[in-house]
Tab-separated table of C-alpha atoms and ligand atoms in Angstrom:
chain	number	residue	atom	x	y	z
F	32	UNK	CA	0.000	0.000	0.000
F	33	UNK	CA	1.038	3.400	-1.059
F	34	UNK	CA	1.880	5.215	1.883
F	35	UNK	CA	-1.396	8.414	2.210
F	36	UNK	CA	-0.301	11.863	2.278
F	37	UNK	CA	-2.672	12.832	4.673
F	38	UNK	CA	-0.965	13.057	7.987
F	39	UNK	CA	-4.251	13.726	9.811
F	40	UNK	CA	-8.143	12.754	8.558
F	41	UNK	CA	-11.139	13.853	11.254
F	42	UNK	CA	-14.238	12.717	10.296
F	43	UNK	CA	-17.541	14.453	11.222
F	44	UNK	CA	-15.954	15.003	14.535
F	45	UNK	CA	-18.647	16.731	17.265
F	46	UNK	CA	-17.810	18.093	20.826
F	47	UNK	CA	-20.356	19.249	23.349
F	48	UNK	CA	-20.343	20.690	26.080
F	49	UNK	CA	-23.372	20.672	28.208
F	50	UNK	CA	-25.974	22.590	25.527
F	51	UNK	CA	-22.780	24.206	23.965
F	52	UNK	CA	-22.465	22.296	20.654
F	53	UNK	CA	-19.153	23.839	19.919
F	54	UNK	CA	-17.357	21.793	17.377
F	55	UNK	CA	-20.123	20.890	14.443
F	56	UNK	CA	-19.301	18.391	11.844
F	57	UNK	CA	-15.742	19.446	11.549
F	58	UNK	CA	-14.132	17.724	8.820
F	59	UNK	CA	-10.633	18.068	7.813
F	60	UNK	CA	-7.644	16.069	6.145
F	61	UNK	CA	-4.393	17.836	6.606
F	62	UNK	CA	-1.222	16.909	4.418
F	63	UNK	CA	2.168	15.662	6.056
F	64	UNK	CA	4.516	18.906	5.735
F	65	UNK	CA	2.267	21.628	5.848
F	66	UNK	CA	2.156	24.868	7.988
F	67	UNK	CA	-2.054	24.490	8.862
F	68	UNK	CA	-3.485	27.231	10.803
F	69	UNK	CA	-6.664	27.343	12.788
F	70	UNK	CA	-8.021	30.615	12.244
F	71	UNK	CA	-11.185	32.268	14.278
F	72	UNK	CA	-12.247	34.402	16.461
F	73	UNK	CA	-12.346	33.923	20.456
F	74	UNK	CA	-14.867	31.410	21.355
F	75	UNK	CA	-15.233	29.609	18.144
F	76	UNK	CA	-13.940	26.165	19.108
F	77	UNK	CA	-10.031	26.646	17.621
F	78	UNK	CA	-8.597	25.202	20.997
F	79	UNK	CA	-11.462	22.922	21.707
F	80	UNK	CA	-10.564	21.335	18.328
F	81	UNK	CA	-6.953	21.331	19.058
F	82	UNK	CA	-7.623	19.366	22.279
F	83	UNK	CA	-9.912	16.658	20.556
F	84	UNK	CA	-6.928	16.229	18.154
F	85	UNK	CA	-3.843	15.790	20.803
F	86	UNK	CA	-6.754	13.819	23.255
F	87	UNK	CA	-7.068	15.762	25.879
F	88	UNK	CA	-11.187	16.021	25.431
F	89	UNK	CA	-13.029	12.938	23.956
F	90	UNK	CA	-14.905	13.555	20.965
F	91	UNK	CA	-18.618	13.205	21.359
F	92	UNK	CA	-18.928	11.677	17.859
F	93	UNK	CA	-16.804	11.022	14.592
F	94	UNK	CA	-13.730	10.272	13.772
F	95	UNK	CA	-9.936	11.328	14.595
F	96	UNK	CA	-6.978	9.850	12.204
F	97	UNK	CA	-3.486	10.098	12.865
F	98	UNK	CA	-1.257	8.866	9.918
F	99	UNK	CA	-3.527	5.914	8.840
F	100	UNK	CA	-4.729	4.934	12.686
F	101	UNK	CA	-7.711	5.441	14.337
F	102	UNK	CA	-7.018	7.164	18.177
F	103	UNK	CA	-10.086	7.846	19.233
F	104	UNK	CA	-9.638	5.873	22.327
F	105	UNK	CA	-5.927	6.557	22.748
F	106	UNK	CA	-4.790	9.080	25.723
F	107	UNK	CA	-2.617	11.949	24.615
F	108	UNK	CA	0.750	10.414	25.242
F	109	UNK	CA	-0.421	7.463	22.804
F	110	UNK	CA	-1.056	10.096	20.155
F	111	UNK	CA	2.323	11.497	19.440
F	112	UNK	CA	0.719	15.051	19.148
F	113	UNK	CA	2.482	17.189	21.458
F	114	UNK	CA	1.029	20.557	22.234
F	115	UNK	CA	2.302	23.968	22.991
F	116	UNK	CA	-0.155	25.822	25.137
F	117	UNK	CA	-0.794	29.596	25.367
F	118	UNK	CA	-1.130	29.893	28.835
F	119	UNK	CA	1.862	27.288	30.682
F	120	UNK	CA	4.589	26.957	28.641
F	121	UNK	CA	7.375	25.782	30.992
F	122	UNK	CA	7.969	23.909	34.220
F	123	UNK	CA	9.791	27.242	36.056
F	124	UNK	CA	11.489	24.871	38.954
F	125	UNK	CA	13.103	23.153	36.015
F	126	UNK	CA	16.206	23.701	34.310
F	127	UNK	CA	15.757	24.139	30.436
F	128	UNK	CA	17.525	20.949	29.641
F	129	UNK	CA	15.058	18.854	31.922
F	130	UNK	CA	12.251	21.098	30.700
F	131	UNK	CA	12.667	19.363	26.824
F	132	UNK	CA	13.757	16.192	28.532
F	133	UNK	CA	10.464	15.557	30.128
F	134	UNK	CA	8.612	13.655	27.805
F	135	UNK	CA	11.064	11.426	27.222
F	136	UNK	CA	11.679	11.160	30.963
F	137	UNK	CA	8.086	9.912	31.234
F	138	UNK	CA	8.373	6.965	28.480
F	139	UNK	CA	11.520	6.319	30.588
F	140	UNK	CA	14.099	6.263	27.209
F	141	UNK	CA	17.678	5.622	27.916
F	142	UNK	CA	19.696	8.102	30.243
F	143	UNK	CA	22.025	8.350	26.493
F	144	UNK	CA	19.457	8.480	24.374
F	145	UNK	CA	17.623	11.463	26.557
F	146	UNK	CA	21.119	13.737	26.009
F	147	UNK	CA	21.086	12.608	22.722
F	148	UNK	CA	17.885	13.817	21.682
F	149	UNK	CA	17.434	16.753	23.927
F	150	UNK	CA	20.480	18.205	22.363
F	151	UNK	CA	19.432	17.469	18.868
F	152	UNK	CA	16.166	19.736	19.520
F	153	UNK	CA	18.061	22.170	21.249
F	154	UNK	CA	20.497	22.737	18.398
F	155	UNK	CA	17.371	22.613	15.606
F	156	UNK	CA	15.968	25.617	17.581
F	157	UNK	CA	19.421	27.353	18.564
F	158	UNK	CA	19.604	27.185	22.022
F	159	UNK	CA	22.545	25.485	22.746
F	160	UNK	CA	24.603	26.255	25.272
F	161	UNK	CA	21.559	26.996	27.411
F	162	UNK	CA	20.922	23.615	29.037
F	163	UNK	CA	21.371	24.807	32.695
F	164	UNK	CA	19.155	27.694	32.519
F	165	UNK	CA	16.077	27.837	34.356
F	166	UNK	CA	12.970	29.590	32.348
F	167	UNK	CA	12.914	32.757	34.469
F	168	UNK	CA	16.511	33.644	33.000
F	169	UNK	CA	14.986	33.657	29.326
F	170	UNK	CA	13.716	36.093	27.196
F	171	UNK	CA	10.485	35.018	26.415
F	172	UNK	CA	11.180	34.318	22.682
F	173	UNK	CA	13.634	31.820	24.192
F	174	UNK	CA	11.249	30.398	26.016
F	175	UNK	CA	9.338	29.452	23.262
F	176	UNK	CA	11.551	27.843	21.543
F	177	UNK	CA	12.447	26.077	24.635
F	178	UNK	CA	8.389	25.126	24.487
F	179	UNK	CA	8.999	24.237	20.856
F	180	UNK	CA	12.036	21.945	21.018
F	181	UNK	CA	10.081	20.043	23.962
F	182	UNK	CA	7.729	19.241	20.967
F	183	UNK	CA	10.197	18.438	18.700
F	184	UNK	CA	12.215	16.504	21.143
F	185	UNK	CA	9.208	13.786	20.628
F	186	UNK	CA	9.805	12.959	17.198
F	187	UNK	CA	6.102	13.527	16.341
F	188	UNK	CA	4.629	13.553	13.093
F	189	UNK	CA	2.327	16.460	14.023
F	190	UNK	CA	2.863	19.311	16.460
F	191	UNK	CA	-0.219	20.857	17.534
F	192	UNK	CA	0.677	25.092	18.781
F	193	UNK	CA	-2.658	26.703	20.575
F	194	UNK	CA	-1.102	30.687	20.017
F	195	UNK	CA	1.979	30.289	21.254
F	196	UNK	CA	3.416	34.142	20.488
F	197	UNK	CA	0.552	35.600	22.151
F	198	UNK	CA	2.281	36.522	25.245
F	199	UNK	CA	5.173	38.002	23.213
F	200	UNK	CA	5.951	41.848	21.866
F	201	UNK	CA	5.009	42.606	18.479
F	202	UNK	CA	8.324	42.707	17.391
F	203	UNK	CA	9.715	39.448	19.355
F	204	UNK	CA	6.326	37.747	17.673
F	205	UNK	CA	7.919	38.378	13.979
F	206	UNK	CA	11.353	37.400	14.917
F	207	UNK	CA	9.699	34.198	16.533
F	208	UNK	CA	7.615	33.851	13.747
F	209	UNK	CA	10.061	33.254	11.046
F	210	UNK	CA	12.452	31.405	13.033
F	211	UNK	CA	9.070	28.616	13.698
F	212	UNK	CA	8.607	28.501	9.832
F	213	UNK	CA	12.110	28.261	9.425
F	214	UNK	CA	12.335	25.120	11.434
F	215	UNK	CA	9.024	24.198	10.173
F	216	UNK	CA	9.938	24.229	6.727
F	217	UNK	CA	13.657	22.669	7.384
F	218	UNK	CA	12.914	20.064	9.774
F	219	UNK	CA	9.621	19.061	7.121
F	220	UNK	CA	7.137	19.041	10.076
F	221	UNK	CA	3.706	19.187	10.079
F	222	UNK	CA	2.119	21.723	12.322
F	223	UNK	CA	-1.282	22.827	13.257
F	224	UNK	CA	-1.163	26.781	14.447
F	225	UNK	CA	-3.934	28.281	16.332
F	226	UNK	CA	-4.195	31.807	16.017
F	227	UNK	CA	-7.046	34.637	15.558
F	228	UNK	CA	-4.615	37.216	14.085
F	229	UNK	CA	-5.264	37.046	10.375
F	230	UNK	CA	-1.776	38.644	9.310
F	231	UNK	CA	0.066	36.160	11.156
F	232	UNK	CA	-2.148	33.399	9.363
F	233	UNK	CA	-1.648	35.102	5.881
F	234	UNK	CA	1.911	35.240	6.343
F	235	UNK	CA	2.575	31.841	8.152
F	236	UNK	CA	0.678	29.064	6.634
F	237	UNK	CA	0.671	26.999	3.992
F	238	UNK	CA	-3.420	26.246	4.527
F	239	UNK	CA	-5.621	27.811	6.599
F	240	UNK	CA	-8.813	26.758	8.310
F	241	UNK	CA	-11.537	29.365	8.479
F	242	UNK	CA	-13.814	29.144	11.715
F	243	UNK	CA	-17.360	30.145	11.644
F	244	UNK	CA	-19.049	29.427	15.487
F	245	UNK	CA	-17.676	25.623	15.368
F	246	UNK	CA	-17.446	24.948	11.463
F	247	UNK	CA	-15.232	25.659	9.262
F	248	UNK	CA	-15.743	28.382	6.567
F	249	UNK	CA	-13.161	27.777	4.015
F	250	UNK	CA	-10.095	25.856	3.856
F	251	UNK	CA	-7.487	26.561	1.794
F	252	UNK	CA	-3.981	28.709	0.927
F	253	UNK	CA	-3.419	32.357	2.350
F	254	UNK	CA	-4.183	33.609	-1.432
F	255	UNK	CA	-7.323	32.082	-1.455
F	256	UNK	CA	-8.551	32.474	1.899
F	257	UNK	CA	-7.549	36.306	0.679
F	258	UNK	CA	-8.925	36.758	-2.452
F	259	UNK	CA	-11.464	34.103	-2.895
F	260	UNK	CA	-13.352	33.951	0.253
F	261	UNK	CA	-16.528	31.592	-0.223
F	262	UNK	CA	-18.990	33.182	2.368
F	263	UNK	CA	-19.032	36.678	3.556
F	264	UNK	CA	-17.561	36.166	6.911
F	265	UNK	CA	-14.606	35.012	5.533
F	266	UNK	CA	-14.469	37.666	3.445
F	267	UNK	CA	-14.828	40.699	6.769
F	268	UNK	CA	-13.116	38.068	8.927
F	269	UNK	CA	-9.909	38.431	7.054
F	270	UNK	CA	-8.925	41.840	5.854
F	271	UNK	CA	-11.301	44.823	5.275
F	272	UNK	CA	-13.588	44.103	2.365
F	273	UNK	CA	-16.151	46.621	0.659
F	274	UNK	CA	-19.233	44.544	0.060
F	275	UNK	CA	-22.237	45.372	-2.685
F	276	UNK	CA	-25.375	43.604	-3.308
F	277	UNK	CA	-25.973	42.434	-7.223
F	278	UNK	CA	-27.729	40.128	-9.204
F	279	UNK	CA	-27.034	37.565	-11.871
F	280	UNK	CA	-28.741	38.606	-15.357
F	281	UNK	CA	-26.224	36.189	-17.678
F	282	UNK	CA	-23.886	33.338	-16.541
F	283	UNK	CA	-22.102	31.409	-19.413
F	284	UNK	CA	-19.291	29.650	-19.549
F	285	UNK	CA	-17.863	30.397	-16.024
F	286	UNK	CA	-18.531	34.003	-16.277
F	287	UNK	CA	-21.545	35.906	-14.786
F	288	UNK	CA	-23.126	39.308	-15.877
F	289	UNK	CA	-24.434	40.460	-12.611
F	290	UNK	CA	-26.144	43.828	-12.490
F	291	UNK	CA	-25.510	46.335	-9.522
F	292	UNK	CA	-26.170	49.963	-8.070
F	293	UNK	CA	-28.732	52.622	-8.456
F	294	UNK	CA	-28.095	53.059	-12.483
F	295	UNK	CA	-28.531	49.204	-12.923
F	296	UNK	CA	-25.040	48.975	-13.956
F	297	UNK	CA	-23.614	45.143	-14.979
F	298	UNK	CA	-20.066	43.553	-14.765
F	299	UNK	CA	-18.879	40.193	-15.962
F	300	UNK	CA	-17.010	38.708	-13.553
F	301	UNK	CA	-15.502	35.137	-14.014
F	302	UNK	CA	-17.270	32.916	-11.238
F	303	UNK	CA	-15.897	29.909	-9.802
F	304	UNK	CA	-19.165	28.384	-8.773
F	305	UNK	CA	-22.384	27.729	-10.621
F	306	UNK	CA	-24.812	30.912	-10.811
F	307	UNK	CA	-28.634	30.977	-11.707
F	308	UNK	CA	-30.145	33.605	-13.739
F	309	UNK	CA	-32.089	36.171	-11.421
F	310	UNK	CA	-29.401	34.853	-8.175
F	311	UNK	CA	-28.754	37.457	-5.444
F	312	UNK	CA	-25.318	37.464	-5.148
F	313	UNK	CA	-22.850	39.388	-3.221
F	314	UNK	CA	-19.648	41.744	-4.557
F	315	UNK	CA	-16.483	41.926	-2.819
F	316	UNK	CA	-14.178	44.252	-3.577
F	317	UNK	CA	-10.672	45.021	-1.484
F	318	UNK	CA	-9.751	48.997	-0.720
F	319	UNK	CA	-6.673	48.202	-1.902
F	320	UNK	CA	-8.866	46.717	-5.493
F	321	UNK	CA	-10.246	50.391	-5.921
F	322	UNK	CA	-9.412	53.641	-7.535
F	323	UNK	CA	-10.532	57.142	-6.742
F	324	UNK	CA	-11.091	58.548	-10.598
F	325	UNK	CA	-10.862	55.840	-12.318
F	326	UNK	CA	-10.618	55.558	-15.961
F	327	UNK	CA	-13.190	55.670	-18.000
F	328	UNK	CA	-12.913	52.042	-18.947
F	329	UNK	CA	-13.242	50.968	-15.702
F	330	UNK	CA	-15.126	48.028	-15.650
F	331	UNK	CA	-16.847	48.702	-12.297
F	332	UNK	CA	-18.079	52.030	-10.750
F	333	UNK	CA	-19.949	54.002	-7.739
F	334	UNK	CA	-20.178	57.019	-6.939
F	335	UNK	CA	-19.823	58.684	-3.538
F	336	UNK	CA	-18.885	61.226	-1.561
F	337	UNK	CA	-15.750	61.395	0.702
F	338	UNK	CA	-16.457	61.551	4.729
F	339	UNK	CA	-12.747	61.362	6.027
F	340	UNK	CA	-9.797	60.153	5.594
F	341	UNK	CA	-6.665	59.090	7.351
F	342	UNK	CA	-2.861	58.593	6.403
F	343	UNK	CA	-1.462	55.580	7.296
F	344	UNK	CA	2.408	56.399	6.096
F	345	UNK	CA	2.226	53.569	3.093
F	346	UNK	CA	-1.365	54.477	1.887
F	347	UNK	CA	-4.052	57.281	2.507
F	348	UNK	CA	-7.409	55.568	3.466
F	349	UNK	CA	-10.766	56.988	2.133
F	350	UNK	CA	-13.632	56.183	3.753
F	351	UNK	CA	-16.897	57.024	1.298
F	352	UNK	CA	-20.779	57.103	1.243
F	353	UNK	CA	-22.348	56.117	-1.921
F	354	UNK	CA	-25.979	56.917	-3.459
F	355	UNK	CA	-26.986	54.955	-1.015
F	356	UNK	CA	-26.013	55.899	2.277
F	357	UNK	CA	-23.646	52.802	2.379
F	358	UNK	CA	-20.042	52.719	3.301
F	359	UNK	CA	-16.749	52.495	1.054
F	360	UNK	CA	-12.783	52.451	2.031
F	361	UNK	CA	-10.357	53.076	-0.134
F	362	UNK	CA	-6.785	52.600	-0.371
F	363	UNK	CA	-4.815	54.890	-2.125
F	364	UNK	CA	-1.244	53.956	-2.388
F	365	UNK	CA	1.749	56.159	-3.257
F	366	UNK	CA	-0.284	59.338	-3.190
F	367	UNK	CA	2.135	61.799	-3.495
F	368	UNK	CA	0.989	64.890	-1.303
F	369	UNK	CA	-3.133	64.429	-3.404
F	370	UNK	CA	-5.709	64.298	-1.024
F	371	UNK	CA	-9.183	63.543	-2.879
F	372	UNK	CA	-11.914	65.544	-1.454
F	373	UNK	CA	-16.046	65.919	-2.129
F	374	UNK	CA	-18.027	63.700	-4.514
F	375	UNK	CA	-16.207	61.025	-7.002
F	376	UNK	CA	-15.890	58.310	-8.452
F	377	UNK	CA	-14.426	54.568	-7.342
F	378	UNK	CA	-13.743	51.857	-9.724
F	379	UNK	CA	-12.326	48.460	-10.141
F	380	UNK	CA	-11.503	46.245	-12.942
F	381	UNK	CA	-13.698	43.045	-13.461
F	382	UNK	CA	-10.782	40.892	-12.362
F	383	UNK	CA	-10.517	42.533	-8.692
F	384	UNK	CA	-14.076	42.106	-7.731
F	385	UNK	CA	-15.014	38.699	-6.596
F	386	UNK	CA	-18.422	36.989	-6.353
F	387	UNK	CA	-20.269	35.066	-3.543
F	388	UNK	CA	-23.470	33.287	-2.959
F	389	UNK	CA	-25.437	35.792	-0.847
F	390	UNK	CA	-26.975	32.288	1.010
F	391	UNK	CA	-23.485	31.641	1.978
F	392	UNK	CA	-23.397	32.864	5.538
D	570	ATP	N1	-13.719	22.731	29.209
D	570	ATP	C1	-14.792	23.410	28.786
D	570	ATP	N2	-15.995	23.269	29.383
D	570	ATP	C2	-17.084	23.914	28.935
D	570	ATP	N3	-17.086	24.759	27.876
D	570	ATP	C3	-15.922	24.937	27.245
D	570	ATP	C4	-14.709	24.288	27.654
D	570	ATP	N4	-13.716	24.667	26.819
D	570	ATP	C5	-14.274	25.518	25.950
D	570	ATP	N5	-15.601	25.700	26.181
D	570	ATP	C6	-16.526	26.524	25.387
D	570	ATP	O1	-16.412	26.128	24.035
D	570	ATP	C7	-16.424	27.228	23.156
D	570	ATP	C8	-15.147	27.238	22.332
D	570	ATP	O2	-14.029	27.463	23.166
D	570	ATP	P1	-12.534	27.385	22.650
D	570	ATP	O3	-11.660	27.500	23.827
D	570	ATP	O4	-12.375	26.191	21.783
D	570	ATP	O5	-12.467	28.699	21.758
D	570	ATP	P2	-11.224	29.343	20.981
D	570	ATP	O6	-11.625	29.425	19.558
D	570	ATP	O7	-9.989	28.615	21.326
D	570	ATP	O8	-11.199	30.829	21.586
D	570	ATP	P3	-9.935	31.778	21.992
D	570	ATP	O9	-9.488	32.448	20.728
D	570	ATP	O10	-10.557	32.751	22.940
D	570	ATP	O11	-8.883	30.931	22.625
D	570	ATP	C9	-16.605	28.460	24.038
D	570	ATP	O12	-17.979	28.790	24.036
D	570	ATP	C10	-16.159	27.983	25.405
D	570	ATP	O13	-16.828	28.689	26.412
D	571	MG	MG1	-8.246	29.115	22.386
């Protein structure tokens, strides 16, 4: 048998907790090598999920895989899913040395094979040297990495991280950032993130999981999840989005005609899913999609009148009213000393504006 790709395969997996259905139906299959982050807002089941995974809570139904075998009823330490928690990271009586060792302690491994090992995942995260610390003498990007090589130190084939920079300074997160997809990306290992900062999804993963109240959204790369959102949440969820109601009045051959504004002005747009004639669909366009005066050509246009507007160093940001009393932001982007001011117009081409189902969600 060919060995699967899929590292990890849950199946219609449910968790409840008293009347709080919080994980619904999740399915997922993540690939062996990939950088997979869990992306939601607070409260919408990212660590719950993460949990069910390593074992920590037992599913109420379905089905969790782990390279080919079924561990539903297998305790964590049976999983070979280590986790990296937000809120305890290290054992602070500890020295950082006996801090990785730990895990191995417990399975009771060879006094030689322990150094071995524990040096190996101190090296891969560059912290050698440091084996006598104790955690209280680290910076706190240190200690994550001492957090991290106590995952690695395990020789898992999936390392489960439930937003493990969170307690860091912006600029310690980035450095930390890189250096975990660094290792990531050298070492070939497959990890789950959880996170609910969208720029630190965009820029980390390889996939990312869109959560919606204890489903998931969309699934798929940073681009995607970017430009292509299926459902309006995902599209305000990540990013700022302008949003305008239309309706399909032609869809052939993968492109719809959809009809939109005051003047009953159409676009074609290509559309990645099916569209009926006479469909109420749903327009998303990016500020950083949109032009103030925009040619003549353009393929898409409103007009409006500008409220306010605030610089923001790389790009002024415009926010407008249309015809309709409904809101607009703009990006403008190396403007020069222009500020736009009173009534104009905004316009994209075809190809920046992208469609959804308006019974998406
Ligand atoms: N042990 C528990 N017992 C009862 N309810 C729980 C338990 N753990 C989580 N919940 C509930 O499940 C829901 C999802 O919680 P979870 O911790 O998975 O959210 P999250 O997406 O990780 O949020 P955050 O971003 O704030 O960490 C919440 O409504 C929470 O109150
Ligand atoms: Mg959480």
């Amino acid at each position: 048998m060919m060995e699967s790709n899929i590292l990890l395969d849950l199946k219609d997996v449910n968790k409840v907790f008293g009347t709080n259905h919080v994980l619904k139906n999740i399915n997922l299959q993540i690939e062996r090598g990939k950088f997979i982050t869990f992306l939601g807002p607070s409260g919408c089941g990212k660590t719950t999920l993460l949990r069910s995974i390593a074992g920590f809570y037992t599913i109420d139904q379905g089905e969790v895989w782990i390279d080919g075998k079924l561990v539903n009823d297998l305790p964590p330490y049976k999983r070979g899913t280590p986790m990296v928690f937000q809120e305890y990271a290290l054992f602070p009586h500890m020295t950082v040395f006996d801090n990785i060792a730990y895990g191995l302690d417990i399975l009771k491994r060879p006094e030689g094979e322990i150094q071995q090992r524990v040096e190996a995942a101190m090296a891969q995260v560059k912290l050698t040297g440091l084996e006598e610390r104790y955690p209280h003498e680290m910076s706190g990007g240190q200690q994550q990495r001492v957090a991290m090589a106590r995952a690695l130190v395990m020789n898992s084939p999936i390392i489960l991280l439930d937003e493990p920079l969170s307690n860091l300074d912006a600029k310690l997160r980035e450095e930390v950032r890189v250096e975990l997809r660094t290792i990531q990306q050298e070492l070939g290992l497959t990890v789950i993130y959880v996170t609910h900062d969208q720029l630190e999804a965009l820029s980390m993963s390889d996939q990312i999981v869109v959560f919606n109240r204890g489903k998931i959204d969309q699934y798929g790369t940073p681009h995607e999840i970017y430009y292509e959102p299926r459902t309006q949440y995902v599209a305000d969820f990540i990013g700022t989005t302008n949003f305008e109601d239309a309706k399909v009045v032609k869809y052939e051959g993968g492109l719809a005609t959809v009809q939109y504004g005051q003047a009953g002005d159409t676009v074609t747009i290509e559309a990645r899913e099916h569209l009926a004639v006479g469909e109420e669909v749903i327009l998303c366009v990016r500020p950083e999609s949109l032009r103030i005066e925009p040619s003549e050509t353009s393929d898409f246009h409103i007009t409006g009148i500008i409220k306010s507007s605030m610089f923001l160093g790389e790009k002024q940001r415009y926010f407008l009213v249309d015809e309709v009393g409904k809101e607009w932001i703009v990006d403008a982007y190396d403007i020069g000393k222009k500020v736009y001011d009173g009534i104009v117009q905004i316009g994209a081409a075809a190809d920046k504006i992208h469609i959804i189902k308006k019974n998406g969600s």
